[in-house]
Structures are given as C-alpha cells and as structure tokens.
C-alpha cells in the first residue's frame, strides 16, 4: 500500500495545444495497493489503470486535494514523501543534436549503467531542494532511459537511492522477460542482496 506523488501534464489536447504558453504540470497523489499473487503483467496494468483514474483529478491542486482529505500538515508535503515523474519530450526527436567542438569539456561518464532489454540506461546523480524526501524521474527523451533521482541526503543514503534505481530497472526487466511471473520482492534484488 503505497502513496506516491505523480507529476501530470494537463496541457490541452486540442490542435495547436503545444503552442499555448504556460506551465501545465501538477502533482497528484496516487495510492496503489498491490495484492499478493499478481503477476508482472497485472502489476503494470494496475499502475496503468490507476494513472487513468488519476487523470480525472489532475487539475486539482495538491492544496485542494489535501483539504478534501482533511490533511492539515503544512510543514512538509502533506500527503506523500516520494514523487515520480515520467518524461518523454518526443518533440526533441526533431531537434538535431549539437556537434561537439574541440574546446568543450569532455562529458563525465554516467554511473552506474543499467540495461533492460538491450536498451542502455544511466543513473544521473542530481540534488535539488524539493518538498519531498525522494523524487524519482525517468526520462526517455531521444531513446535513452535516464534515471534522475533527487533526494534529501540527511534522510536517504546515496547507496539506497542507487539500489532504488536498480530495483526500478529490474521491475521493467521482469515485466519484459517474465510477464506471467508472480510479483515478489526477491525478484528485483541484485545477486549480491540475494
């Protein structure tokens, strides 16, 4: 039984909606109860169904949602400590990448590198002030999976965040390789943890 904040984009779907200026992002709480004995396919379908249900409420502010459920805590995020954001800037496919010039500094290698179904992904270390303890961003722009966690280092260790990134990729791997396999905690553990 988990409650996570999910970033939604409620930009108008009408023709030329992409040309309307403004920020159309909001964060809504998503509560997901996972039953024992379901398989990975059912798990992903459950998440998809829940996200469709959330679309109805995506125009309500977090303040309004907190008022409806009677949450009065104003010291921190009132409903959840973790946030999930999925990004796919598909319009970037039309933008040509800038060619590197000789004077530009070499890019630092991103570590660790993960792989799901032959697609490489990377863990991008990121630290920003947020009103949650752990923000998990998945960005698939330009066909590369990038995991960009933002977290409160006084509450969560770097090692825990790196394990969460591996768990996320392992969940995707399980869904791809064995969609009818039963969801179990030990299925996403690394060999070292097992």
XYZ file of N, CA, C and O in Angstrom:
776
model
N 0.864 -1.166 0.000
C 0.000 0.000 0.000
C 0.908 1.225 0.000
O 1.542 1.528 1.001
N 0.987 1.899 -1.142
C 1.942 2.985 -1.327
C 1.227 4.233 -1.851
O 0.336 4.129 -2.683
N 1.620 5.398 -1.347
C 1.136 6.665 -1.895
C 2.348 7.414 -2.429
O 3.314 7.646 -1.707
N 2.280 7.766 -3.696
C 3.367 8.474 -4.371
C 2.761 9.669 -5.097
O 1.661 9.577 -5.638
N 3.484 10.766 -5.128
C 3.055 11.901 -5.936
C 3.474 11.664 -7.370
O 4.602 11.274 -7.629
N 2.567 11.861 -8.321
C 2.894 11.697 -9.739
C 2.704 13.031 -10.451
O 1.665 13.678 -10.305
N 3.711 13.404 -11.213
C 3.638 14.639 -11.980
C 2.780 14.374 -13.207
O 2.972 13.388 -13.911
N 1.806 15.244 -13.419
C 0.923 15.109 -14.576
C 1.046 16.356 -15.445
O 1.406 17.422 -14.973
N 0.719 16.196 -16.707
C 0.743 17.292 -17.658
C -0.659 17.404 -18.221
O -1.111 16.521 -18.942
N -1.360 18.488 -17.883
C -2.726 18.631 -18.374
C -2.834 19.699 -19.455
O -3.834 20.378 -19.579
N -1.778 19.788 -20.274
C -1.833 20.693 -21.430
C -2.990 20.252 -22.337
O -3.240 19.068 -22.509
N -3.656 21.201 -22.910
C -4.802 20.902 -23.760
C -4.401 19.973 -24.913
O -3.315 20.096 -25.470
N -5.272 19.037 -25.217
C -5.019 18.062 -26.285
C -5.522 18.554 -27.637
O -5.444 17.863 -28.622
N -6.054 19.765 -27.671
C -6.614 20.292 -28.905
C -5.520 20.638 -29.899
O -4.351 20.748 -29.555
N -5.934 20.830 -31.152
C -4.988 21.208 -32.196
C -4.248 22.477 -31.784
O -4.845 23.407 -31.254
N -2.952 22.489 -31.995
C -2.073 23.604 -31.628
C -1.970 23.810 -30.114
O -1.517 24.857 -29.659
N -2.379 22.832 -29.328
C -2.262 22.926 -27.873
C -0.822 23.047 -27.426
O -0.534 23.633 -26.383
N 0.093 22.524 -28.231
C 1.514 22.598 -27.882
C 2.065 24.013 -28.013
O 3.143 24.308 -27.510
N 1.313 24.907 -28.646
C 1.779 26.277 -28.835
C 1.293 27.213 -27.730
O 1.698 28.371 -27.678
N 0.415 26.736 -26.859
C -0.083 27.549 -25.758
C 1.015 27.664 -24.715
O 1.596 26.671 -24.289
N 1.317 28.908 -24.318
C 2.365 29.141 -23.336
C 1.845 28.914 -21.920
O 0.692 29.176 -21.626
N 2.730 28.444 -21.049
C 2.376 28.270 -19.648
C 2.838 26.936 -19.125
O 3.252 26.052 -19.882
N 2.794 26.810 -17.817
C 3.168 25.552 -17.170
C 1.900 24.754 -16.900
O 0.977 25.251 -16.244
N 1.842 23.557 -17.406
C 0.655 22.729 -17.270
C 0.936 21.496 -16.420
O 0.302 20.465 -16.572
N 1.907 21.595 -15.527
C 2.270 20.469 -14.682
C 1.586 20.584 -13.329
O 1.359 21.675 -12.811
N 1.275 19.446 -12.766
C 0.688 19.373 -11.433
C 1.161 18.064 -10.824
O 1.591 17.149 -11.533
N 1.091 17.968 -9.533
C 1.431 16.723 -8.851
C 0.203 16.248 -8.099
O -0.384 17.003 -7.328
N -0.188 15.013 -8.362
C -1.346 14.438 -7.676
C -0.922 13.172 -6.948
O -0.047 12.441 -7.413
N -1.530 12.920 -5.788
C -1.199 11.697 -5.072
C -1.833 10.481 -5.735
O -2.963 10.543 -6.215
N -1.077 9.406 -5.793
C -1.565 8.145 -6.346
C -1.366 7.079 -5.285
O -0.243 6.856 -4.822
N -2.454 6.431 -4.899
C -2.380 5.352 -3.916
C -2.541 4.035 -4.654
O -3.510 3.828 -5.378
N -1.588 3.148 -4.440
C -1.589 1.870 -5.140
C -1.488 0.748 -4.121
O -0.528 0.681 -3.356
N -2.501 -0.100 -4.105
C -2.493 -1.286 -3.239
C -2.203 -2.490 -4.121
O -2.920 -2.746 -5.076
N -1.141 -3.195 -3.783
C -0.724 -4.336 -4.593
C -1.098 -5.620 -3.874
O -0.654 -5.869 -2.757
N -1.927 -6.425 -4.507
C -2.366 -7.696 -3.915
C -1.294 -8.759 -4.081
O -0.559 -8.767 -5.070
N -1.225 -9.658 -3.143
C -0.304 -10.792 -3.258
C -0.771 -11.709 -4.384
O -1.954 -11.834 -4.649
N 0.191 -12.316 -5.065
C -0.133 -13.322 -6.065
C -0.380 -12.798 -7.464
O -0.673 -13.579 -8.362
N -0.263 -11.475 -7.684
C -0.463 -10.983 -9.047
C 0.837 -11.151 -9.829
O 1.923 -11.243 -9.251
N 0.723 -11.175 -11.156
C 1.934 -11.311 -11.976
C 2.385 -9.923 -12.448
O 1.710 -8.920 -12.230
N 3.548 -9.886 -13.092
C 4.135 -8.612 -13.517
C 3.242 -7.896 -14.522
O 3.130 -6.665 -14.493
N 2.597 -8.633 -15.416
C 1.696 -8.011 -16.392
C 0.532 -7.336 -15.667
O 0.176 -6.194 -15.956
N -0.066 -8.042 -14.696
C -1.173 -7.467 -13.931
C -0.724 -6.240 -13.135
O -1.470 -5.271 -13.002
N 0.488 -6.301 -12.625
C 1.040 -5.177 -11.865
C 1.145 -3.931 -12.743
O 0.692 -2.848 -12.368
N 1.720 -4.078 -13.936
C 1.858 -2.942 -14.849
C 0.484 -2.447 -15.288
O 0.244 -1.236 -15.377
N -0.455 -3.353 -15.541
C -1.818 -2.965 -15.916
C -2.506 -2.218 -14.767
O -3.256 -1.272 -15.002
N -2.231 -2.636 -13.528
C -2.784 -1.958 -12.349
C -2.268 -0.519 -12.273
O -3.040 0.417 -12.028
N -0.979 -0.334 -12.503
C -0.393 1.006 -12.494
C -1.014 1.848 -13.612
O -1.407 2.997 -13.391
N -1.152 1.270 -14.798
C -1.744 1.998 -15.921
C -3.192 2.403 -15.617
O -3.594 3.540 -15.863
N -3.972 1.485 -15.060
C -5.363 1.778 -14.715
C -5.447 2.889 -13.670
O -6.263 3.799 -13.779
N -4.582 2.828 -12.678
C -4.570 3.838 -11.630
C -4.225 5.213 -12.207
O -4.818 6.222 -11.841
N -3.288 5.255 -13.145
C -2.915 6.532 -13.754
C -4.055 7.114 -14.585
O -4.233 8.335 -14.630
N -4.848 6.253 -15.207
C -6.026 6.735 -15.938
C -7.060 7.314 -14.975
O -7.693 8.331 -15.264
N -7.230 6.693 -13.816
C -8.154 7.201 -12.802
C -7.696 8.562 -12.279
O -8.511 9.440 -12.008
N -6.417 8.744 -12.136
C -5.851 9.979 -11.604
C -6.068 11.146 -12.564
O -6.199 12.293 -12.136
N -6.128 10.877 -13.877
C -6.311 11.938 -14.871
C -7.520 12.818 -14.550
O -7.510 14.009 -14.822
N -8.543 12.226 -13.948
C -9.762 12.967 -13.608
C -9.459 14.108 -12.637
O -10.091 15.150 -12.673
N -8.465 13.906 -11.769
C -8.176 14.861 -10.700
C -6.942 15.729 -10.970
O -6.545 16.507 -10.102
N -6.363 15.642 -12.144
C -5.078 16.294 -12.367
C -5.139 17.819 -12.386
O -4.118 18.474 -12.271
N -6.327 18.398 -12.470
C -6.425 19.858 -12.440
C -6.600 20.402 -11.023
O -6.524 21.604 -10.812
N -6.804 19.512 -10.057
C -6.898 19.944 -8.659
C -5.498 20.164 -8.111
O -4.600 19.355 -8.336
N -5.317 21.248 -7.379
C -4.015 21.482 -6.775
C -3.823 20.538 -5.594
O -4.792 20.032 -5.010
N -2.569 20.323 -5.232
C -2.276 19.485 -4.072
C -2.895 20.086 -2.816
O -3.376 19.367 -1.940
N -2.934 21.402 -2.725
C -3.565 22.090 -1.599
C -5.049 21.732 -1.520
O -5.579 21.438 -0.447
N -5.744 21.735 -2.675
C -7.175 21.389 -2.699
C -7.395 19.924 -2.321
O -8.324 19.595 -1.579
N -6.540 19.043 -2.825
C -6.670 17.621 -2.505
C -6.447 17.402 -1.015
O -7.188 16.652 -0.367
N -5.450 18.062 -0.433
C -5.164 17.940 1.000
C -6.361 18.403 1.826
O -6.716 17.777 2.837
N -7.012 19.478 1.397
C -8.187 19.983 2.118
C -9.336 18.977 2.075
O -10.021 18.747 3.081
N -9.534 18.343 0.920
C -10.621 17.367 0.763
C -10.423 16.173 1.685
O -11.382 15.679 2.287
N -9.188 15.704 1.850
C -8.956 14.526 2.689
C -8.686 14.883 4.146
O -8.469 14.006 4.976
N -8.720 16.203 4.462
C -8.564 16.626 5.849
C -7.126 16.680 6.339
O -6.886 16.730 7.548
N -6.168 16.733 5.443
C -4.752 16.813 5.831
C -4.409 18.260 6.153
O -4.614 19.142 5.344
N -3.894 18.485 7.373
C -3.630 19.855 7.814
C -2.138 20.169 7.950
O -1.774 21.300 8.218
N -1.262 19.205 7.769
C 0.175 19.411 7.933
C 0.693 20.339 6.841
O 0.594 20.042 5.661
N 1.253 21.472 7.243
C 1.783 22.439 6.271
C 3.316 22.529 6.340
O 3.930 23.298 5.630
N 3.943 21.746 7.235
C 5.397 21.814 7.400
C 6.150 21.155 6.253
O 7.291 21.468 5.995
N 5.539 20.211 5.598
C 6.192 19.473 4.523
C 5.106 19.107 3.523
O 3.980 19.569 3.635
N 5.449 18.267 2.549
C 4.432 17.823 1.620
C 3.343 17.105 2.425
O 3.644 16.185 3.182
N 2.096 17.473 2.270
C 1.049 16.963 3.158
C 0.602 15.515 2.948
O -0.022 14.938 3.835
N 0.911 14.903 1.814
C 0.328 13.596 1.526
C 1.366 12.521 1.251
O 1.195 11.369 1.605
N 2.463 12.857 0.619
C 3.446 11.846 0.220
C 4.858 12.374 0.416
O 5.093 13.580 0.430
N 5.789 11.441 0.574
C 7.206 11.770 0.733
C 8.016 11.458 -0.521
O 9.184 11.826 -0.602
N 7.407 10.744 -1.472
C 8.096 10.347 -2.703
C 7.297 10.825 -3.906
O 6.070 10.848 -3.881
N 8.019 11.186 -4.940
C 7.394 11.707 -6.144
C 7.952 10.959 -7.350
O 9.137 10.627 -7.377
N 7.098 10.692 -8.340
C 7.514 10.027 -9.572
C 7.183 10.925 -10.751
O 6.083 11.462 -10.845
N 8.138 11.074 -11.662
C 7.922 11.884 -12.846
C 8.463 11.136 -14.057
O 9.627 10.778 -14.099
N 7.604 10.903 -15.044
C 7.998 10.248 -16.294
C 8.029 11.306 -17.378
O 7.047 12.026 -17.582
N 9.160 11.408 -18.058
C 9.302 12.436 -19.095
C 9.665 11.814 -20.433
O 10.525 10.941 -20.506
N 8.983 12.292 -21.472
C 9.314 11.917 -22.841
C 9.069 13.141 -23.700
O 7.952 13.397 -24.125
N 10.114 13.937 -23.910
C 9.980 15.108 -24.764
C 10.109 14.656 -26.212
O 11.141 14.812 -26.843
N 9.025 14.062 -26.726
C 9.042 13.496 -28.076
C 9.351 14.540 -29.133
O 9.864 14.207 -30.190
N 9.088 15.809 -28.864
C 9.395 16.844 -29.850
C 10.905 16.991 -30.040
O 11.355 17.517 -31.054
N 11.697 16.514 -29.081
C 13.154 16.595 -29.198
C 13.683 15.698 -30.310
O 14.809 15.869 -30.755
N 12.871 14.736 -30.757
C 13.301 13.865 -31.855
C 13.551 14.664 -33.125
O 14.329 14.267 -33.983
N 12.868 15.804 -33.241
C 13.001 16.639 -34.431
C 14.180 17.602 -34.334
O 14.557 18.222 -35.310
N 14.768 17.740 -33.142
C 15.883 18.668 -32.937
C 17.192 17.927 -33.174
O 17.419 16.850 -32.629
N 18.041 18.488 -33.994
C 19.336 17.864 -34.265
C 20.269 18.104 -33.087
O 20.348 19.223 -32.583
N 21.011 17.081 -32.676
C 21.960 17.281 -31.583
C 23.099 18.206 -32.005
O 23.501 18.224 -33.161
N 23.608 18.969 -31.044
C 24.721 19.874 -31.301
C 25.989 19.049 -31.428
O 26.237 18.148 -30.630
N 26.779 19.340 -32.442
C 28.040 18.625 -32.599
C 29.040 19.156 -31.587
O 29.117 20.355 -31.340
N 29.804 18.249 -30.998
C 30.806 18.646 -30.008
C 31.926 19.406 -30.698
O 32.351 19.050 -31.780
N 32.396 20.466 -30.038
C 33.557 21.142 -30.602
C 34.754 20.828 -29.714
O 34.612 20.390 -28.586
N 35.917 21.054 -30.243
C 37.130 20.622 -29.555
C 37.347 21.325 -28.237
O 37.994 20.804 -27.342
N 36.831 22.536 -28.063
C 37.062 23.293 -26.840
C 36.110 22.907 -25.728
O 36.318 23.264 -24.574
N 35.049 22.212 -26.024
C 34.073 21.833 -24.999
C 34.674 20.781 -24.082
O 35.381 19.893 -24.528
N 34.385 20.886 -22.762
C 34.931 19.889 -21.842
C 34.304 18.532 -22.100
O 33.151 18.434 -22.531
N 35.075 17.497 -21.860
C 34.569 16.134 -22.051
C 33.473 15.849 -21.037
O 33.555 16.262 -19.884
N 32.438 15.153 -21.473
C 31.336 14.795 -20.575
C 31.807 13.759 -19.572
O 32.569 12.862 -19.904
N 31.334 13.908 -18.339
C 31.675 12.927 -17.321
C 30.879 11.657 -17.582
O 29.712 11.723 -17.952
N 31.475 10.500 -17.392
C 30.718 9.266 -17.582
C 29.632 9.146 -16.527
O 29.827 9.530 -15.387
N 28.481 8.668 -16.950
C 27.374 8.498 -16.024
C 27.435 7.102 -15.441
O 27.646 6.131 -16.149
N 27.246 6.988 -14.138
C 27.422 5.728 -13.443
C 26.265 5.487 -12.517
O 25.743 6.433 -11.968
N 25.838 4.319 -12.218
C 26.197 3.119 -12.960
C 25.343 2.997 -14.211
O 24.310 3.619 -14.308
N 25.770 2.197 -15.147
C 24.994 1.957 -16.357
C 24.145 0.717 -16.138
O 24.608 -0.280 -15.622
N 22.894 0.796 -16.506
C 21.952 -0.306 -16.356
C 21.441 -0.669 -17.744
O 21.537 0.111 -18.671
N 20.851 -1.849 -17.866
C 20.337 -2.260 -19.166
C 19.053 -3.048 -18.995
O 18.947 -3.879 -18.110
N 18.079 -2.754 -19.834
C 16.828 -3.504 -19.881
C 16.540 -3.798 -21.338
O 16.482 -2.886 -22.160
N 16.377 -5.054 -21.643
C 16.041 -5.498 -22.996
C 16.980 -4.886 -24.026
O 16.554 -4.436 -25.080
N 18.256 -4.838 -23.688
C 19.240 -4.345 -24.623
C 19.333 -2.836 -24.726
O 20.189 -2.311 -25.397
N 18.435 -2.097 -24.052
C 18.483 -0.634 -24.072
C 19.291 -0.171 -22.885
O 18.982 -0.502 -21.746
N 20.311 0.592 -23.151
C 21.141 1.092 -22.063
C 20.435 2.237 -21.368
O 19.702 2.995 -21.974
N 20.682 2.339 -20.097
C 20.141 3.445 -19.324
C 21.232 3.927 -18.405
O 22.260 3.290 -18.237
N 21.002 5.060 -17.819
C 22.010 5.576 -16.914
C 21.362 6.189 -15.692
O 20.227 6.631 -15.723
N 22.136 6.183 -14.634
C 21.759 6.798 -13.377
C 22.430 8.156 -13.368
O 23.635 8.259 -13.511
N 21.656 9.214 -13.248
C 22.205 10.558 -13.255
C 22.053 11.127 -11.858
O 20.943 11.293 -11.363
N 23.181 11.396 -11.218
C 23.133 11.932 -9.867
C 22.633 13.367 -9.920
O 23.081 14.170 -10.714
N 21.676 13.680 -9.065
C 21.081 15.002 -9.079
C 20.651 15.361 -7.670
O 20.116 14.531 -6.951
N 20.895 16.579 -7.287
C 20.474 17.048 -5.963
C 19.852 18.422 -6.106
O 20.479 19.332 -6.617
N 18.604 18.543 -5.678
C 17.908 19.820 -5.682
C 17.063 19.874 -4.429
O 16.719 18.841 -3.850
N 16.697 21.084 -4.024
C 15.779 21.201 -2.904
C 14.376 20.888 -3.402
O 13.920 21.457 -4.390
N 13.725 19.948 -2.753
C 12.348 19.617 -3.092
C 11.564 19.542 -1.796
O 12.140 19.536 -0.712
N 10.257 19.476 -1.890
C 9.459 19.356 -0.666
C 9.091 17.907 -0.382
O 8.166 17.632 0.360
N 9.809 16.990 -0.984
C 9.653 15.567 -0.694
C 11.025 15.009 -0.327
O 12.045 15.660 -0.541
N 11.038 13.801 0.201
C 12.304 13.177 0.564
C 12.994 12.549 -0.640
O 14.216 12.484 -0.704
N 12.168 12.065 -1.604
C 12.729 11.310 -2.730
C 11.902 11.561 -3.976
O 10.719 11.243 -4.019
N 12.516 12.181 -4.974
C 11.875 12.395 -6.276
C 12.577 11.489 -7.269
O 13.804 11.499 -7.360
N 11.799 10.741 -8.028
C 12.359 9.789 -8.978
C 11.864 10.148 -10.364
O 10.671 10.048 -10.649
N 12.761 10.594 -11.203
C 12.404 10.996 -12.559
C 12.966 9.986 -13.554
O 14.131 9.600 -13.466
N 12.111 9.551 -14.469
C 12.522 8.679 -15.564
C 12.330 9.470 -16.843
O 11.228 9.926 -17.136
N 13.406 9.641 -17.590
C 13.371 10.441 -18.802
C 13.794 9.550 -19.972
O 14.891 9.005 -19.964
N 12.915 9.398 -20.952
C 13.242 8.554 -22.114
C 13.401 9.376 -23.389
O 13.332 8.842 -24.480
N 13.650 10.660 -23.248
C 13.840 11.521 -24.396
C 15.006 11.026 -25.247
O 16.035 10.642 -24.726
N 14.818 11.026 -26.549
C 15.818 10.583 -27.537
C 16.201 9.115 -27.378
O 17.312 8.726 -27.706
N 15.300 8.284 -26.853
C 15.501 6.843 -26.847
C 16.449 6.311 -25.796
O 16.776 5.132 -25.804
N 16.895 7.136 -24.881
C 17.766 6.689 -23.807
C 17.020 6.795 -22.495
O 16.378 7.812 -22.223
N 17.088 5.769 -21.684
C 16.445 5.796 -20.370
C 17.407 6.450 -19.390
O 18.533 5.996 -19.215
N 16.955 7.544 -18.771
C 17.776 8.219 -17.762
C 16.999 8.258 -16.454
O 15.866 8.731 -16.432
N 17.609 7.756 -15.409
C 17.017 7.788 -14.076
C 17.652 8.950 -13.328
O 18.871 8.981 -13.150
N 16.835 9.904 -12.911
C 17.352 11.118 -12.273
C 16.699 11.301 -10.904
O 15.678 11.975 -10.791
N 17.263 10.685 -9.876
C 16.688 10.866 -8.536
C 17.151 12.172 -7.906
O 18.272 12.616 -8.119
N 16.257 12.778 -7.159
C 16.574 13.943 -6.338
C 16.136 13.559 -4.936
O 15.016 13.089 -4.760
N 16.995 13.762 -3.967
C 16.660 13.254 -2.640
C 17.335 14.049 -1.540
O 18.312 14.757 -1.758
N 16.784 13.907 -0.348
C 17.286 14.561 0.836
C 18.360 13.662 1.453
O 18.048 12.618 2.004
N 19.606 14.082 1.343
C 20.726 13.250 1.809
C 20.730 13.047 3.315
O 21.350 12.118 3.804
N 20.052 13.907 4.058
C 20.006 13.699 5.502
C 19.010 12.600 5.875
O 19.031 12.087 6.988
N 18.149 12.222 4.927
C 17.146 11.186 5.199
C 17.411 9.893 4.440
O 17.006 8.822 4.878
N 18.067 9.986 3.275
C 18.264 8.818 2.414
C 19.718 8.789 1.949
O 20.256 9.799 1.502
N 20.330 7.622 2.035
C 21.731 7.497 1.631
C 21.860 7.359 0.114
O 20.933 6.918 -0.569
N 23.034 7.702 -0.405
C 23.315 7.540 -1.828
C 23.157 6.078 -2.241
O 22.638 5.781 -3.317
N 23.605 5.166 -1.379
C 23.525 3.732 -1.687
C 22.072 3.280 -1.819
O 21.735 2.489 -2.709
N 21.193 3.781 -0.961
C 19.774 3.419 -1.031
C 19.167 3.910 -2.338
O 18.406 3.195 -2.993
N 19.513 5.102 -2.742
C 18.987 5.661 -3.991
C 19.480 4.843 -5.188
O 18.705 4.525 -6.092
N 20.751 4.468 -5.179
C 21.264 3.651 -6.279
C 20.564 2.299 -6.322
O 20.238 1.805 -7.405
N 20.280 1.709 -5.155
C 19.542 0.441 -5.128
C 18.136 0.626 -5.697
O 17.636 -0.232 -6.413
N 17.482 1.747 -5.372
C 16.138 2.005 -5.905
C 16.152 2.084 -7.427
O 15.233 1.595 -8.087
N 17.195 2.678 -7.988
C 17.319 2.741 -9.453
C 17.448 1.338 -10.039
O 16.810 1.011 -11.041
N 18.252 0.508 -9.399
C 18.419 -0.880 -9.861
C 17.097 -1.630 -9.725
O 16.694 -2.370 -10.622
N 16.375 -1.431 -8.620
C 15.077 -2.096 -8.428
C 14.119 -1.711 -9.542
O 13.398 -2.551 -10.084
N 14.082 -0.419 -9.878
C 13.186 0.052 -10.924
C 13.495 -0.641 -12.249
O 12.598 -1.151 -12.926
N 14.764 -0.695 -12.608
C 15.148 -1.346 -13.862
C 14.856 -2.848 -13.805
O 14.442 -3.440 -14.797
N 15.039 -3.464 -12.640
C 14.742 -4.893 -12.503
C 13.250 -5.185 -12.639
O 12.870 -6.224 -13.176
N 12.412 -4.273 -12.164
C 10.963 -4.440 -12.353
C 10.640 -4.442 -13.847
O 9.895 -5.307 -14.331
N 11.207 -3.502 -14.580
C 10.977 -3.462 -16.033
C 11.489 -4.730 -16.702
O 10.834 -5.289 -17.586
N 12.661 -5.194 -16.263
C 13.250 -6.412 -16.824
C 12.336 -7.612 -16.571
O 12.120 -8.434 -17.463
N 11.796 -7.721 -15.359
C 10.883 -8.831 -15.033
C 9.643 -8.778 -15.920
O 9.175 -9.800 -16.411
N 9.111 -7.583 -16.108
C 7.917 -7.434 -16.943
C 8.203 -7.867 -18.378
O 7.384 -8.525 -19.013
N 9.376 -7.523 -18.888
C 9.738 -7.874 -20.268
C 10.029 -9.362 -20.401
O 9.558 -10.022 -21.316
N 10.816 -9.914 -19.482
C 11.280 -11.299 -19.602
C 10.270 -12.336 -19.115
O 10.231 -13.440 -19.640
N 9.485 -11.996 -18.084
C 8.589 -12.980 -17.479
C 7.292 -12.315 -17.030
O 7.000 -12.235 -15.839
N 6.484 -11.802 -17.981
C 5.282 -11.057 -17.604
C 4.277 -11.871 -16.800
O 3.497 -11.299 -16.033
N 4.309 -13.199 -16.932
C 3.360 -14.026 -16.184
C 3.931 -14.515 -14.851
O 3.249 -15.215 -14.102
N 5.166 -14.140 -14.545
C 5.777 -14.497 -13.261
C 5.132 -13.713 -12.134
O 4.678 -12.581 -12.302
N 5.098 -14.315 -10.961
C 4.474 -13.686 -9.794
C 5.366 -12.568 -9.253
O 6.579 -12.704 -9.145
N 4.731 -11.438 -8.903
C 5.444 -10.317 -8.302
C 5.909 -10.717 -6.907
O 5.104 -11.095 -6.056
N 7.217 -10.675 -6.723
C 7.813 -10.986 -5.418
C 8.958 -10.017 -5.171
O 9.674 -9.650 -6.094
N 9.129 -9.642 -3.902
C 10.201 -8.703 -3.557
C 11.561 -9.217 -3.975
O 12.388 -8.461 -4.491
N 11.818 -10.497 -3.766
C 13.154 -11.013 -4.064
C 13.441 -11.076 -5.560
O 14.585 -11.215 -5.967
N 12.436 -10.915 -6.404
C 12.647 -10.964 -7.850
C 13.399 -9.740 -8.359
O 13.977 -9.776 -9.432
N 13.392 -8.642 -7.596
C 14.061 -7.429 -8.061
C 15.389 -7.188 -7.344
O 16.083 -6.224 -7.652
N 15.757 -8.081 -6.429
C 17.017 -7.915 -5.700
C 18.195 -8.228 -6.589
O 18.105 -9.052 -7.506
N 19.326 -7.607 -6.306
C 20.558 -7.933 -7.013
C 21.051 -9.284 -6.532
O 20.637 -9.782 -5.484
N 21.961 -9.891 -7.282
C 22.548 -11.169 -6.864
C 23.247 -11.033 -5.520
O 23.170 -11.926 -4.690
N 23.923 -9.908 -5.296
C 24.605 -9.687 -4.025
C 23.617 -9.685 -2.862
O 23.874 -10.280 -1.818
N 22.475 -9.034 -3.038
C 21.470 -8.982 -1.969
C 20.854 -10.355 -1.724
O 20.584 -10.716 -0.587
N 20.623 -11.100 -2.816
C 20.057 -12.445 -2.635
C 21.022 -13.299 -1.843
O 20.643 -14.081 -0.995
